[in-house]
Amino acid sequence: MTLTFSAVLLFGVASAVAVKTRATGAGAAVLLFLFGFFTAGTGAYGPIHDLVASFARFLSQLGN
């Protein structure tokens, strides 16, 4: 019997544990969350990628 877990589930649990134990800050937890989605390539990848790209464009426009 094979037991499989998705990368999203593993990164989600790791992020939740890190935040719950306060072993890391909220920024690092968000990075773990995003890393999970980008590496898993789920259906949520597109909207999250668009959000991150939009935020990156926003930050680049702040300097102009």
mmCIF file of C-alpha atoms in Angstrom:
data_model
loop_
_atom_site.group_PDB
_atom_site.id
_atom_site.type_symbol
_atom_site.label_atom_id
_atom_site.label_comp_id
_atom_site.label_asym_id
_atom_site.label_seq_id
_atom_site.Cartn_x
_atom_site.Cartn_y
_atom_site.Cartn_z
ATOM 1 C CA MET A 1 0.000 0.000 0.000
ATOM 2 C CA THR A 2 1.401 3.339 -1.074
ATOM 3 C CA LEU A 3 0.636 6.514 0.828
ATOM 4 C CA THR A 4 1.180 9.792 -1.003
ATOM 5 C CA PHE A 5 0.907 13.399 0.088
ATOM 6 C CA SER A 6 0.867 16.461 -2.113
ATOM 7 C CA ALA A 7 3.584 19.066 -1.802
ATOM 8 C CA VAL A 8 0.926 21.657 -1.029
ATOM 9 C CA LEU A 9 -0.243 19.641 1.963
ATOM 10 C CA LEU A 10 3.296 19.168 3.262
ATOM 11 C CA PHE A 11 4.263 22.811 2.861
ATOM 12 C CA GLY A 12 0.953 23.879 4.363
ATOM 13 C CA VAL A 13 1.534 21.751 7.438
ATOM 14 C CA ALA A 14 5.140 22.931 7.694
ATOM 15 C CA SER A 15 4.010 26.554 7.469
ATOM 16 C CA ALA A 16 1.286 26.055 10.056
ATOM 17 C CA VAL A 17 3.705 24.364 12.464
ATOM 18 C CA ALA A 18 6.319 27.083 11.969
ATOM 19 C CA VAL A 19 3.808 29.834 12.681
ATOM 20 C CA LYS A 20 2.161 27.971 15.575
ATOM 21 C CA THR A 21 5.495 27.370 17.311
ATOM 22 C CA ARG A 22 6.632 30.883 16.424
ATOM 23 C CA ALA A 23 9.832 29.419 15.057
ATOM 24 C CA THR A 24 9.653 31.855 12.182
ATOM 25 C CA GLY A 25 7.991 35.130 11.275
ATOM 26 C CA ALA A 26 4.917 35.683 9.159
ATOM 27 C CA GLY A 27 7.013 36.674 6.133
ATOM 28 C CA ALA A 28 8.870 33.384 6.104
ATOM 29 C CA ALA A 29 5.582 31.517 6.488
ATOM 30 C CA VAL A 30 4.191 33.299 3.443
ATOM 31 C CA LEU A 31 7.308 32.353 1.492
ATOM 32 C CA LEU A 32 6.890 28.721 2.507
ATOM 33 C CA PHE A 33 3.248 28.867 1.436
ATOM 34 C CA LEU A 34 4.111 30.349 -1.967
ATOM 35 C CA PHE A 35 6.982 27.908 -2.471
ATOM 36 C CA GLY A 36 4.558 25.057 -1.925
ATOM 37 C CA PHE A 37 2.192 26.304 -4.585
ATOM 38 C CA PHE A 38 4.919 27.047 -7.105
ATOM 39 C CA THR A 39 6.571 23.657 -6.713
ATOM 40 C CA ALA A 40 3.329 21.693 -6.676
ATOM 41 C CA GLY A 41 1.945 23.318 -9.819
ATOM 42 C CA THR A 42 -1.657 22.986 -8.676
ATOM 43 C CA GLY A 43 -4.664 24.645 -10.277
ATOM 44 C CA ALA A 44 -4.165 27.512 -7.842
ATOM 45 C CA TYR A 45 -0.765 28.215 -9.390
ATOM 46 C CA GLY A 46 -2.149 30.615 -12.025
ATOM 47 C CA PRO A 47 -4.000 33.034 -9.732
ATOM 48 C CA ILE A 48 -1.232 33.009 -7.126
ATOM 49 C CA HIS A 49 1.424 33.569 -9.787
ATOM 50 C CA ASP A 50 -0.600 36.480 -11.188
ATOM 51 C CA LEU A 51 -0.937 37.971 -7.690
ATOM 52 C CA VAL A 52 2.806 37.721 -7.034
ATOM 53 C CA ALA A 53 3.638 39.157 -10.461
ATOM 54 C CA SER A 54 1.213 42.024 -9.900
ATOM 55 C CA PHE A 55 2.753 42.742 -6.496
ATOM 56 C CA ALA A 56 6.259 42.679 -8.024
ATOM 57 C CA ARG A 57 5.151 45.179 -10.699
ATOM 58 C CA PHE A 58 3.631 47.352 -7.973
ATOM 59 C CA LEU A 59 6.883 47.357 -6.014
ATOM 60 C CA SER A 60 8.925 48.171 -9.110
ATOM 61 C CA GLN A 61 6.646 51.118 -9.876
ATOM 62 C CA LEU A 62 7.143 52.581 -6.379
ATOM 63 C CA GLY A 63 10.693 53.553 -7.280
ATOM 64 C CA ASN A 64 9.692 55.539 -10.377
#
